Steps between C-alpha positions, in 0.01 A plus 500: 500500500624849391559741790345819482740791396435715848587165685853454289561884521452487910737224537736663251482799701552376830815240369675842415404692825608181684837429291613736280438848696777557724345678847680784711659393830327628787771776549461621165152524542508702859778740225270572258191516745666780681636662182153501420369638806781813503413616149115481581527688749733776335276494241193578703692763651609667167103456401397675853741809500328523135180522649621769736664721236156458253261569789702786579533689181141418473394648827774822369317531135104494624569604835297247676536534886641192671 
């Protein structure tokens, strides 16, 4: 009996996950977690101070009280 296509392409999928894909060690993964975590939050500061300066020329061009 033919298997269906879905069936061969889960197994396929999971054979290369399982034995071809080579996985970070657990200190490499703490790295690039915290690598991760420093530039998000840089980021969301860079986005904030943004905010700041837009709200503020905003509140200096309509003069809106705060």
């Amino acid at each position: 009996m033919k298997k269906l296509k879905l069936l061969t392409d889960i197994e396929e999928s999971y054979t290369e996950l399982r034995y071809k894909t080579s996985w970070p060690t657990k200190g490499q993964l703490i790295k690039s977690a915290i690598i991760v975590m420093i530039a998000s939050i840089i980021i969301a500061a860079i986005v904030y101070c943004m905010d700041l300066v837009v709200d503020n020329l905003m509140h200096l061009i309509y003069g809106l009280g705060k």
